[in-house]
């Protein structure tokens, strides 16, 4: 995942923090945490505490408190057993997936975690069926069967080699049937799980206090006893808190200016970890809107937008332009939007609109969230407005809402055009196409495309060897480019800033860039 670690002054002196961690006790973890909990800052506050409702970065908290059958041990790119002792397809057609649970599993309240609880948790997601929620991940699941206390079988309605990856997402967190209603969300602001930590206290939008779950059985190491997560709306106060030693770690939502300043900083009390990432940012067009529903309007916008300008002017080259919904680094990545549109060209865009009989300027409202993806989001949309308005073809109005009300708005179809970011559920091209298509999807905006949902995705999911799916994903992306319903803008890198006294940040992010809080610890000696 990570390709660069910097100590802000002594870059040459430390080539790899991870090698120091591994080497002969040069650094050691202190599980007693006499200095108190590790304090982590982030701009990604949970939108909910109930796994049945979330298909967003609420998963960050879930991964550390709930447990899933499968998960990602540090350094792994494939899911491995966690609550399960073993899992495997039991047929050649990839349609029957069986797991055996670890023996003696308990929830944090002492109740038994068994195969019935697993079935209850998965069935509950589908029964509640939150719009834009994780039920969309379970399209290939037909039914869940309990064989005995420890064995559960997932019967699929079609071959799906990605199903183990789905089970490894925090959306599939196992909940206690005694504490979570079968037909509605739990809304009392508490969590009962079986993961590495328990939630000791929670203040919505402000903080979550985690303490080690002494009853946890799973793969995760806990190199600390407690973690406090503080939620911020913007990067500058978060970085200021890090510099003032109020935080040990800051990540998710670091603004480009703050990243660049940290990279240039001479402060040897801070370190910055940079790694390749698969986070993407894109625009979504509402097909029911009078203007955004016209393919010529969408293609004209695609023809005008200058992605390199956004990456350079707004994000100071801490992100890179993206011309495909599947990011670079994954099998199936293409450059379809560049191949079709090339460099920004207002004259070509004018022809697209003219040929479709559309009068200019086209008036559209672009929506963005004010508190989800960092403080640069506003500047990004101001740059988008500037580019579109300067073409003379568009008259753009910008509007924003906080994340919770923003989500409700796009799920109700209120926005003509809106911005979204995406951190992958799992590292496969499937997860950059499947969540956004179909009658029910992660965007709450139906995108019915039978060729993708009924042919290309099923074909690709029948392939256990993911190297054999390139053609299917290329064809799927061709459809996405032709429709221009989803417009990729940029692909991010991952940055974690931390006190020089803290180690583990280079190992803390799993393949879906969720932070495993247990990997963080204070250095006790050099």
Short mmCIF file of C-alpha atoms in Angstrom, two decimals:
data_model
loop_
_atom_site.label_atom_id
_atom_site.label_comp_id
_atom_site.label_asym_id
_atom_site.label_seq_id
_atom_site.Cartn_x
_atom_site.Cartn_y
_atom_site.Cartn_z
CA UNK A 1 0.00 0.00 0.00
CA UNK A 2 2.54 2.58 1.10
CA UNK A 3 5.49 3.61 -1.01
CA UNK A 4 7.01 6.47 0.95
CA UNK A 5 7.61 7.29 4.61
CA UNK A 6 9.10 10.63 5.56
CA UNK A 7 10.50 11.89 8.80
CA UNK A 8 10.05 15.58 8.16
CA UNK A 9 13.67 16.52 8.76
CA UNK A 10 15.69 13.35 8.58
CA UNK A 11 14.33 11.91 5.33
CA UNK A 12 17.57 10.22 4.34
CA UNK A 13 18.21 8.84 7.78
CA UNK A 14 15.07 6.71 7.92
CA UNK A 15 14.40 4.75 4.76
CA UNK A 16 11.60 2.67 6.19
CA UNK A 17 9.90 2.92 9.55
CA UNK A 18 8.45 -0.54 9.01
CA UNK A 19 11.93 -2.06 8.78
CA UNK A 20 12.85 -0.44 12.07
CA UNK A 21 9.72 -1.79 13.68
CA UNK A 22 10.61 -5.28 12.53
CA UNK A 23 14.29 -5.11 13.41
CA UNK A 24 15.64 -6.68 16.59
CA UNK A 25 13.64 -4.70 19.08
CA UNK A 26 14.96 -1.31 17.97
CA UNK A 27 11.43 -0.05 18.48
CA UNK A 28 8.94 -1.71 20.76
CA UNK A 29 5.29 -1.29 21.56
CA UNK A 30 4.05 -0.55 25.02
CA UNK A 31 0.63 -2.05 25.56
CA UNK A 32 0.26 -0.39 28.95
CA UNK A 33 -0.17 3.05 27.31
CA UNK A 34 0.85 4.95 30.45
CA UNK A 35 0.54 8.20 28.48
CA UNK A 36 -3.13 7.55 27.78
CA UNK A 37 -4.95 6.45 24.63
CA UNK A 38 -3.64 6.98 21.11
CA UNK A 39 -5.55 10.02 19.82
CA UNK A 40 -6.49 9.98 16.13
CA UNK A 41 -8.01 12.85 14.16
CA UNK A 42 -10.10 12.48 11.00
CA UNK A 43 -12.70 14.44 9.02
CA UNK A 44 -14.74 11.30 8.33
CA UNK A 45 -17.29 11.08 11.14
CA UNK A 46 -19.74 8.15 11.04
CA UNK A 47 -23.16 8.81 9.57
CA UNK A 48 -24.61 5.94 11.65
CA UNK A 49 -23.57 3.35 14.22
CA UNK A 50 -25.69 0.59 12.66
CA UNK A 51 -23.99 -1.54 9.97
CA UNK A 52 -27.32 -2.13 8.20
CA UNK A 53 -27.48 1.56 7.29
CA UNK A 54 -23.95 2.42 6.17
CA UNK A 55 -22.16 2.21 2.84
CA UNK A 56 -19.70 4.97 3.64
CA UNK A 57 -16.72 5.73 5.86
CA UNK A 58 -18.72 4.85 8.97
CA UNK A 59 -16.96 1.59 8.22
CA UNK A 60 -13.79 3.02 9.75
CA UNK A 61 -15.35 2.80 13.19
CA UNK A 62 -17.14 -0.47 12.44
CA UNK A 63 -13.93 -2.27 11.48
CA UNK A 64 -12.48 -1.57 14.90
CA UNK A 65 -15.54 -2.42 17.03
CA UNK A 66 -17.61 -4.98 15.14
CA UNK A 67 -16.30 -8.23 13.68
CA UNK A 68 -16.79 -9.83 10.27
CA UNK A 69 -16.34 -13.42 9.20
CA UNK A 70 -13.39 -12.39 7.05
CA UNK A 71 -11.09 -9.40 7.16
CA UNK A 72 -7.63 -8.20 6.11
CA UNK A 73 -4.64 -8.88 8.35
CA UNK A 74 -1.96 -6.23 7.98
CA UNK A 75 -0.18 -6.59 4.66
CA UNK A 76 -2.82 -8.86 3.13
CA UNK A 77 -4.67 -8.00 -0.08
CA UNK A 78 -7.02 -10.97 0.14
CA UNK A 79 -9.61 -11.56 2.88
CA UNK A 80 -8.70 -14.06 5.58
CA UNK A 81 -10.73 -15.55 8.46
CA UNK A 82 -11.49 -13.34 11.47
CA UNK A 83 -14.65 -14.37 13.31
CA UNK A 84 -14.47 -17.44 11.11
CA UNK A 85 -11.94 -20.17 11.62
CA UNK A 86 -12.19 -21.14 7.96
CA UNK A 87 -14.20 -20.23 4.86
CA UNK A 88 -14.26 -21.63 1.34
CA UNK A 89 -16.37 -22.25 -1.73
CA UNK A 90 -17.56 -25.83 -1.53
CA UNK A 91 -18.55 -26.19 -5.18
CA UNK A 92 -16.79 -25.68 -8.51
CA UNK A 93 -19.33 -23.09 -9.66
CA UNK A 94 -18.59 -20.53 -6.90
CA UNK A 95 -22.21 -20.55 -5.75
CA UNK A 96 -21.96 -22.11 -2.27
CA UNK A 97 -19.71 -20.47 0.31
CA UNK A 98 -19.32 -22.07 3.73
CA UNK A 99 -17.75 -20.71 6.92
CA UNK A 100 -17.00 -22.31 10.26
CA UNK A 101 -16.84 -19.91 13.19
CA UNK A 102 -14.17 -19.84 15.85
CA UNK A 103 -15.19 -21.70 18.96
CA UNK A 104 -16.48 -19.76 21.97
CA UNK A 105 -17.08 -16.37 20.33
CA UNK A 106 -18.86 -13.77 22.47
CA UNK A 107 -20.25 -10.30 21.94
CA UNK A 108 -18.93 -7.60 24.24
CA UNK A 109 -22.09 -7.91 26.37
CA UNK A 110 -21.35 -11.58 27.01
CA UNK A 111 -23.96 -13.00 24.64
CA UNK A 112 -22.98 -15.89 22.38
CA UNK A 113 -21.93 -15.16 18.81
CA UNK A 114 -22.95 -18.17 16.74
CA UNK A 115 -24.02 -19.06 13.22
CA UNK A 116 -27.56 -17.89 13.98
CA UNK A 117 -26.21 -14.42 14.79
CA UNK A 118 -24.37 -14.36 11.46
CA UNK A 119 -27.52 -15.28 9.54
CA UNK A 120 -29.54 -12.75 11.55
CA UNK A 121 -27.07 -9.98 10.75
CA UNK A 122 -27.02 -10.61 6.99
CA UNK A 123 -30.78 -11.18 6.71
CA UNK A 124 -31.36 -8.00 8.70
CA UNK A 125 -29.44 -5.88 6.17
CA UNK A 126 -31.69 -7.08 3.38
CA UNK A 127 -34.88 -6.80 5.41
CA UNK A 128 -34.28 -3.21 6.50
CA UNK A 129 -33.01 -2.40 2.99
CA UNK A 130 -31.88 1.17 3.58
CA UNK A 131 -31.85 3.23 0.38
CA UNK A 132 -28.21 3.61 -0.62
CA UNK A 133 -27.30 1.14 2.13
CA UNK A 134 -25.23 -2.05 2.02
CA UNK A 135 -28.02 -4.35 0.83
CA UNK A 136 -26.76 -3.49 -2.64
CA UNK A 137 -23.63 -5.51 -1.91
CA UNK A 138 -25.69 -8.67 -1.51
CA UNK A 139 -27.16 -8.92 -4.99
CA UNK A 140 -25.68 -12.36 -5.56
CA UNK A 141 -26.91 -13.81 -2.26
CA UNK A 142 -29.99 -16.04 -2.40
CA UNK A 143 -30.19 -17.27 1.20
CA UNK A 144 -28.18 -17.98 4.34
CA UNK A 145 -28.35 -21.43 5.90
CA UNK A 146 -27.33 -22.36 9.44
CA UNK A 147 -25.96 -25.90 9.65
CA UNK A 148 -25.17 -25.89 13.36
CA UNK A 149 -23.89 -23.50 16.02
CA UNK A 150 -20.63 -22.86 14.20
CA UNK A 151 -21.30 -23.50 10.52
CA UNK A 152 -23.11 -21.23 8.08
CA UNK A 153 -23.58 -21.56 4.31
CA UNK A 154 -24.22 -18.74 1.86
CA UNK A 155 -26.17 -19.93 -1.18
CA UNK A 156 -25.68 -17.61 -4.15
CA UNK A 157 -28.04 -17.08 -7.06
CA UNK A 158 -25.11 -16.80 -9.48
CA UNK A 159 -21.40 -17.44 -9.47
CA UNK A 160 -19.57 -14.73 -7.55
CA UNK A 161 -15.85 -15.02 -6.90
CA UNK A 162 -15.98 -11.61 -5.17
CA UNK A 163 -18.39 -12.78 -2.44
CA UNK A 164 -15.59 -13.38 0.13
CA UNK A 165 -14.57 -9.74 -0.39
CA UNK A 166 -18.16 -8.68 0.31
CA UNK A 167 -18.19 -10.67 3.55
CA UNK A 168 -14.99 -8.90 4.56
CA UNK A 169 -16.55 -5.43 4.33
CA UNK A 170 -17.59 -3.80 7.62
CA UNK A 171 -21.14 -3.66 6.19
CA UNK A 172 -21.33 -7.37 7.00
CA UNK A 173 -20.50 -6.77 10.67
CA UNK A 174 -22.04 -9.36 12.98
CA UNK A 175 -24.53 -7.87 15.44
CA UNK A 176 -26.17 -9.29 18.55
CA UNK A 177 -29.78 -10.33 17.77
CA UNK A 178 -30.74 -9.39 21.33
CA UNK A 179 -29.67 -5.78 20.82
CA UNK A 180 -30.43 -5.02 17.16
CA UNK A 181 -34.06 -5.11 15.91
CA UNK A 182 -34.65 -7.35 12.91
CA UNK A 183 -36.76 -4.84 10.99
CA UNK A 184 -35.44 -1.40 11.94
CA UNK A 185 -32.20 0.40 12.72
CA UNK A 186 -30.78 0.70 16.19
CA UNK A 187 -30.69 4.40 17.08
CA UNK A 188 -29.68 4.62 20.74
CA UNK A 189 -26.11 5.74 20.00
CA UNK A 190 -24.39 2.62 21.29
CA UNK A 191 -22.69 -0.43 19.80
CA UNK A 192 -22.50 -4.07 20.84
CA UNK A 193 -19.91 -5.92 18.79
CA UNK A 194 -17.19 -8.54 19.08
CA UNK A 195 -14.30 -6.70 17.43
CA UNK A 196 -10.88 -5.61 18.70
CA UNK A 197 -12.31 -2.69 20.69
CA UNK A 198 -15.49 -1.73 22.50
CA UNK A 199 -17.07 1.70 22.23
CA UNK A 200 -16.74 3.21 25.71
CA UNK A 201 -18.33 6.55 24.82
CA UNK A 202 -19.50 8.36 21.72
CA UNK A 203 -20.37 11.99 20.98
CA UNK A 204 -21.79 12.31 17.48
CA UNK A 205 -19.60 14.35 15.19
CA UNK A 206 -17.06 14.98 17.94
CA UNK A 207 -15.41 11.87 19.35
CA UNK A 208 -15.42 8.12 19.86
CA UNK A 209 -13.54 6.50 22.73
CA UNK A 210 -12.42 2.92 22.14
CA UNK A 211 -10.97 0.51 24.69
CA UNK A 212 -9.47 -2.91 24.10
CA UNK A 213 -12.05 -5.72 24.01
CA UNK A 214 -10.52 -8.32 26.31
CA UNK A 215 -12.89 -10.97 24.96
CA UNK A 216 -11.95 -10.48 21.31
CA UNK A 217 -11.00 -13.57 19.31
CA UNK A 218 -9.60 -12.81 15.88
CA UNK A 219 -6.48 -12.06 13.87
CA UNK A 220 -6.00 -8.39 14.89
CA UNK A 221 -3.15 -7.44 17.15
CA UNK A 222 -3.79 -4.57 19.55
CA UNK A 223 -0.56 -2.70 20.20
CA UNK A 224 -2.35 -0.20 22.40
CA UNK A 225 -5.00 -0.41 25.10
CA UNK A 226 -7.23 2.44 23.94
CA UNK A 227 -7.83 4.85 21.08
CA UNK A 228 -9.73 8.12 21.05
CA UNK A 229 -10.97 9.29 17.64
CA UNK A 230 -11.68 13.00 17.26
CA UNK A 231 -13.79 14.20 14.36
CA UNK A 232 -13.09 17.47 12.56
CA UNK A 233 -14.90 19.31 9.80
CA UNK A 234 -11.75 20.78 8.24
CA UNK A 235 -8.10 19.92 7.88
CA UNK A 236 -6.45 23.07 9.35
CA UNK A 237 -7.74 22.65 12.92
CA UNK A 238 -6.92 18.94 12.76
CA UNK A 239 -3.33 19.61 11.69
CA UNK A 240 -3.04 22.39 14.28
CA UNK A 241 -4.12 19.89 16.94
CA UNK A 242 -1.44 17.46 15.71
CA UNK A 243 1.24 20.14 15.90
CA UNK A 244 0.05 21.11 19.38
CA UNK A 245 0.33 17.47 20.50
CA UNK A 246 -3.42 17.20 21.07
CA UNK A 247 -3.43 14.41 18.44
CA UNK A 248 -1.03 11.55 17.84
CA UNK A 249 -2.22 10.82 14.30
CA UNK A 250 -4.18 12.72 11.62
CA UNK A 251 -5.55 11.24 8.43
CA UNK A 252 -8.58 11.18 6.10
CA UNK A 253 -9.35 14.72 5.00
CA UNK A 254 -5.87 16.22 5.14
CA UNK A 255 -6.03 19.23 2.83
CA UNK A 256 -3.55 19.64 0.00
CA UNK A 257 -2.06 22.81 1.51
CA UNK A 258 -1.51 21.03 4.82
CA UNK A 259 0.08 18.04 3.10
CA UNK A 260 2.44 20.24 1.11
CA UNK A 261 3.34 22.21 4.24
CA UNK A 262 4.03 18.98 6.13
CA UNK A 263 6.20 17.71 3.29
CA UNK A 264 8.29 20.90 3.40
CA UNK A 265 8.35 21.15 7.19
CA UNK A 266 11.60 20.95 9.17
CA UNK A 267 9.79 19.74 12.28
CA UNK A 268 11.49 16.50 13.32
CA UNK A 269 8.67 15.79 15.76
CA UNK A 270 6.28 14.84 12.96
CA UNK A 271 6.27 12.20 10.26
CA UNK A 272 4.26 11.92 7.07
CA UNK A 273 3.40 8.61 5.42
CA UNK A 274 2.45 8.76 1.75
CA UNK A 275 1.13 5.85 -0.24
CA UNK A 276 -0.62 5.02 -3.45
CA UNK A 277 -4.36 4.96 -3.07
CA UNK A 278 -7.53 3.92 -4.85
CA UNK A 279 -9.77 6.68 -3.52
CA UNK A 280 -11.66 8.33 -6.37
CA UNK A 281 -13.74 11.48 -6.72
CA UNK A 282 -16.49 11.85 -9.32
CA UNK A 283 -19.70 13.60 -10.37
CA UNK A 284 -23.10 11.89 -10.50
CA UNK A 285 -25.82 13.04 -12.91
CA UNK A 286 -29.49 12.57 -12.05
CA UNK A 287 -31.23 11.06 -15.12
CA UNK A 288 -34.60 12.47 -13.98
CA UNK A 289 -33.41 16.08 -14.09
CA UNK A 290 -34.52 18.00 -17.22
CA UNK A 291 -30.95 19.04 -18.10
CA UNK A 292 -28.67 16.54 -16.36
CA UNK A 293 -30.83 13.78 -17.86
CA UNK A 294 -29.71 14.73 -21.38
CA UNK A 295 -26.68 12.77 -22.56
CA UNK A 296 -25.49 15.72 -24.69
CA UNK A 297 -25.33 17.94 -21.59
CA UNK A 298 -23.34 15.33 -19.70
CA UNK A 299 -20.93 14.82 -22.58
CA UNK A 300 -20.49 18.57 -23.01
CA UNK A 301 -19.52 18.84 -19.35
CA UNK A 302 -17.09 15.96 -19.81
CA UNK A 303 -15.63 17.82 -22.79
CA UNK A 304 -15.12 21.07 -20.85
CA UNK A 305 -13.79 19.88 -17.48
CA UNK A 306 -10.04 20.30 -17.00
CA UNK A 307 -8.95 17.58 -14.58
CA UNK A 308 -5.24 18.49 -14.50
CA UNK A 309 -6.20 22.03 -13.48
CA UNK A 310 -8.25 20.68 -10.58
CA UNK A 311 -5.40 18.40 -9.49
CA UNK A 312 -2.83 21.21 -9.69
CA UNK A 313 -4.72 24.34 -8.61
CA UNK A 314 -6.97 22.86 -5.93
CA UNK A 315 -5.06 19.82 -4.71
CA UNK A 316 -1.51 20.96 -5.45
CA UNK A 317 -0.74 17.69 -7.22
CA UNK A 318 -1.53 15.55 -4.18
CA UNK A 319 -4.09 13.82 -6.44
CA UNK A 320 -3.92 12.87 -10.11
CA UNK A 321 -6.45 13.22 -12.94
CA UNK A 322 -8.70 10.20 -13.44
CA UNK A 323 -10.30 9.21 -16.76
CA UNK A 324 -11.93 5.96 -15.69
CA UNK A 325 -14.18 4.87 -12.82
CA UNK A 326 -11.65 2.08 -12.20
CA UNK A 327 -8.49 3.70 -10.80
CA UNK A 328 -4.92 3.12 -11.86
CA UNK A 329 -3.30 0.13 -10.22
CA UNK A 330 -6.28 -2.20 -10.55
CA UNK A 331 -6.84 -4.79 -13.25
CA UNK A 332 -9.34 -3.36 -15.73
CA UNK A 333 -8.30 0.31 -15.55
CA UNK A 334 -8.78 2.25 -18.79
CA UNK A 335 -8.56 5.88 -19.92
CA UNK A 336 -11.92 5.99 -21.68
CA UNK A 337 -12.83 9.60 -20.92
CA UNK A 338 -9.48 10.86 -22.19
CA UNK A 339 -9.67 8.64 -25.26
CA UNK A 340 -13.10 10.05 -26.15
CA UNK A 341 -12.71 13.68 -25.14
CA UNK A 342 -8.99 14.40 -25.07
CA UNK A 343 -8.03 17.85 -23.85
CA UNK A 344 -10.74 20.27 -22.65
CA UNK A 345 -12.38 21.91 -25.69
CA UNK A 346 -15.30 24.34 -25.43
CA UNK A 347 -15.88 24.34 -29.22
CA UNK A 348 -16.40 20.56 -29.27
CA UNK A 349 -18.74 20.89 -26.30
CA UNK A 350 -20.69 23.63 -28.10
CA UNK A 351 -21.15 21.32 -31.08
CA UNK A 352 -22.44 18.52 -28.87
CA UNK A 353 -25.10 20.81 -27.41
CA UNK A 354 -25.98 22.42 -30.74
CA UNK A 355 -26.38 19.07 -32.50
CA UNK A 356 -28.79 18.02 -29.73
CA UNK A 357 -30.81 21.24 -30.11
CA UNK A 358 -29.96 22.42 -26.59
CA UNK A 359 -29.97 26.17 -25.99
CA UNK A 360 -27.06 27.66 -24.07
CA UNK A 361 -26.22 28.59 -21.45
CA UNK A 362 -27.42 25.44 -19.75
CA UNK A 363 -28.42 26.21 -16.17
CA UNK A 364 -27.48 23.56 -13.64
CA UNK A 365 -27.01 23.30 -9.88
CA UNK A 366 -23.99 21.33 -8.63
CA UNK A 367 -24.19 20.01 -5.09
CA UNK A 368 -21.37 19.03 -2.75
CA UNK A 369 -21.04 18.04 0.90
CA UNK A 370 -19.58 20.68 3.18
CA UNK A 371 -18.02 18.41 5.80
CA UNK A 372 -17.11 15.00 4.39
CA UNK A 373 -14.11 14.94 2.08
CA UNK A 374 -12.05 17.78 3.48
CA UNK A 375 -11.91 21.54 3.15
CA UNK A 376 -10.73 21.42 -0.49
CA UNK A 377 -14.14 20.20 -1.68
CA UNK A 378 -15.55 23.72 -1.76
CA UNK A 379 -12.55 24.97 -3.75
CA UNK A 380 -12.89 22.02 -6.13
CA UNK A 381 -16.50 22.85 -6.92
CA UNK A 382 -15.68 26.53 -7.30
CA UNK A 383 -13.07 25.50 -9.87
CA UNK A 384 -15.63 23.30 -11.65
CA UNK A 385 -18.08 26.20 -11.75
CA UNK A 386 -15.37 28.51 -13.08
CA UNK A 387 -14.40 26.12 -15.87
CA UNK A 388 -18.01 25.49 -16.95
CA UNK A 389 -19.08 29.14 -16.72
CA UNK A 390 -16.02 30.38 -18.65
CA UNK A 391 -16.91 28.11 -21.54
CA UNK A 392 -19.99 30.28 -22.08
CA UNK A 393 -22.07 27.11 -22.36
CA UNK A 394 -23.18 26.76 -18.75
CA UNK A 395 -24.56 28.84 -15.91
CA UNK A 396 -23.68 26.93 -12.75
CA UNK A 397 -25.07 27.40 -9.26
CA UNK A 398 -23.30 25.76 -6.32
CA UNK A 399 -25.04 24.46 -3.22
CA UNK A 400 -23.85 22.38 -0.27
CA UNK A 401 -25.12 20.56 2.80
CA UNK A 402 -23.55 18.72 5.74
CA UNK A 403 -23.09 15.02 5.03
CA UNK A 404 -26.10 13.63 6.89
CA UNK A 405 -28.61 15.88 5.12
CA UNK A 406 -26.59 15.68 1.90
CA UNK A 407 -27.02 11.89 1.77
CA UNK A 408 -30.75 12.19 2.39
CA UNK A 409 -30.99 14.69 -0.46
CA UNK A 410 -29.33 12.60 -3.14
CA UNK A 411 -31.17 9.48 -2.01
CA UNK A 412 -34.41 11.40 -2.64
CA UNK A 413 -33.20 12.49 -6.07
CA UNK A 414 -33.09 16.19 -5.15
CA UNK A 415 -29.80 17.04 -6.88
CA UNK A 416 -29.31 17.48 -10.66
CA UNK A 417 -25.55 16.92 -10.32
CA UNK A 418 -23.66 16.02 -7.15
CA UNK A 419 -20.18 15.09 -6.05
CA UNK A 420 -19.16 11.88 -4.37
CA UNK A 421 -15.96 10.28 -3.20
CA UNK A 422 -15.37 6.55 -3.05
CA UNK A 423 -13.07 4.52 -0.90
CA UNK A 424 -13.19 0.92 -2.11
CA UNK A 425 -15.00 -1.81 -0.24
CA UNK A 426 -12.34 -4.17 -1.56
CA UNK A 427 -9.43 -3.90 -4.05
CA UNK A 428 -11.07 -5.16 -7.24
CA UNK A 429 -12.39 -3.36 -10.34
CA UNK A 430 -15.80 -4.88 -9.61
CA UNK A 431 -16.08 -2.55 -6.63
CA UNK A 432 -15.72 0.56 -8.80
CA UNK A 433 -18.56 -0.43 -11.12
CA UNK A 434 -21.08 -2.70 -9.38
CA UNK A 435 -21.91 -0.33 -6.47
CA UNK A 436 -23.00 2.42 -8.86
CA UNK A 437 -25.27 0.51 -11.24
CA UNK A 438 -28.58 -1.29 -10.92
CA UNK A 439 -31.97 -0.26 -9.61
CA UNK A 440 -30.55 -0.13 -6.08
CA UNK A 441 -27.03 1.17 -5.62
CA UNK A 442 -24.73 3.08 -3.28
CA UNK A 443 -25.78 6.40 -4.78
CA UNK A 444 -29.50 6.04 -4.24
CA UNK A 445 -29.79 7.06 -7.91
CA UNK A 446 -31.00 4.12 -10.05
CA UNK A 447 -28.78 3.33 -13.02
CA UNK A 448 -30.38 0.50 -14.99
CA UNK A 449 -27.83 -0.95 -17.41
CA UNK A 450 -28.64 -4.61 -18.16
CA UNK A 451 -25.51 -5.24 -20.22
CA UNK A 452 -23.37 -4.54 -17.15
CA UNK A 453 -25.56 -6.02 -14.42
CA UNK A 454 -26.83 -9.08 -16.29
CA UNK A 455 -23.87 -10.01 -18.49
CA UNK A 456 -20.52 -8.35 -17.79
CA UNK A 457 -20.50 -8.44 -14.00
CA UNK A 458 -21.81 -12.04 -13.82
CA UNK A 459 -19.18 -13.08 -16.37
CA UNK A 460 -16.39 -11.46 -14.38
CA UNK A 461 -17.60 -12.87 -11.07
CA UNK A 462 -17.43 -16.39 -12.45
CA UNK A 463 -13.66 -15.95 -12.79
CA UNK A 464 -11.65 -16.85 -9.72
CA UNK A 465 -8.51 -15.68 -11.52
CA UNK A 466 -9.06 -11.91 -11.67
CA UNK A 467 -6.50 -11.56 -14.46
CA UNK A 468 -9.16 -13.03 -16.76
CA UNK A 469 -11.70 -10.24 -16.27
CA UNK A 470 -10.01 -7.40 -18.14
CA UNK A 471 -12.24 -7.54 -21.22
CA UNK A 472 -15.45 -7.54 -19.16
CA UNK A 473 -14.39 -4.46 -17.24
CA UNK A 474 -13.20 -2.69 -20.37
CA UNK A 475 -16.61 -3.29 -21.94
CA UNK A 476 -18.39 -2.10 -18.80
CA UNK A 477 -16.36 1.09 -18.74
CA UNK A 478 -17.12 1.66 -22.40
CA UNK A 479 -20.81 1.79 -21.46
CA UNK A 480 -20.10 4.19 -18.59
CA UNK A 481 -18.19 6.51 -20.91
CA UNK A 482 -20.95 6.44 -23.54
CA UNK A 483 -23.63 7.22 -20.94
CA UNK A 484 -21.51 9.78 -19.04
CA UNK A 485 -23.81 9.30 -16.03
CA UNK A 486 -20.75 9.07 -13.78
CA UNK A 487 -17.85 11.43 -14.45
CA UNK A 488 -14.51 10.54 -12.81
CA UNK A 489 -12.41 13.53 -11.76
CA UNK A 490 -9.37 12.45 -9.76
CA UNK A 491 -7.64 9.61 -7.94
CA UNK A 492 -6.15 10.26 -4.53
CA UNK A 493 -3.08 9.21 -2.65
CA UNK A 494 -3.09 8.23 1.01
CA UNK A 495 -1.45 10.46 3.62
CA UNK A 496 -1.13 9.85 7.33
CA UNK A 497 0.54 12.47 9.54
CA UNK A 498 1.72 11.39 12.96
CA UNK A 499 3.86 12.32 15.90
CA UNK A 500 7.40 10.98 15.66
CA UNK A 501 6.65 9.20 18.93
CA UNK A 502 4.01 7.00 17.28
CA UNK A 503 4.65 4.04 15.02
CA UNK A 504 2.44 1.70 13.03
CA UNK A 505 0.86 4.18 10.61
CA UNK A 506 2.62 2.51 7.68
CA UNK A 507 0.80 -0.75 8.50
CA UNK A 508 -2.48 0.62 9.75
CA UNK A 509 -4.46 0.98 6.51
CA UNK A 510 -6.07 -2.14 5.05
CA UNK A 511 -6.60 -2.60 1.27
CA UNK A 512 -9.79 -0.51 1.43
CA UNK A 513 -7.80 2.21 3.28
CA UNK A 514 -9.66 1.68 6.55
CA UNK A 515 -7.43 2.37 9.54
CA UNK A 516 -6.81 -0.55 11.89
CA UNK A 517 -6.36 1.34 15.13
CA UNK A 518 -4.66 -1.58 16.84
CA UNK A 519 -1.55 -1.13 14.68
CA UNK A 520 -0.74 2.24 16.27
CA UNK A 521 1.58 2.41 19.28
CA UNK A 522 4.02 4.68 21.03
CA UNK A 523 7.72 4.02 20.65
CA UNK A 524 9.35 3.28 23.96
CA UNK A 525 13.00 3.25 22.91
CA UNK A 526 15.29 3.95 19.97
#
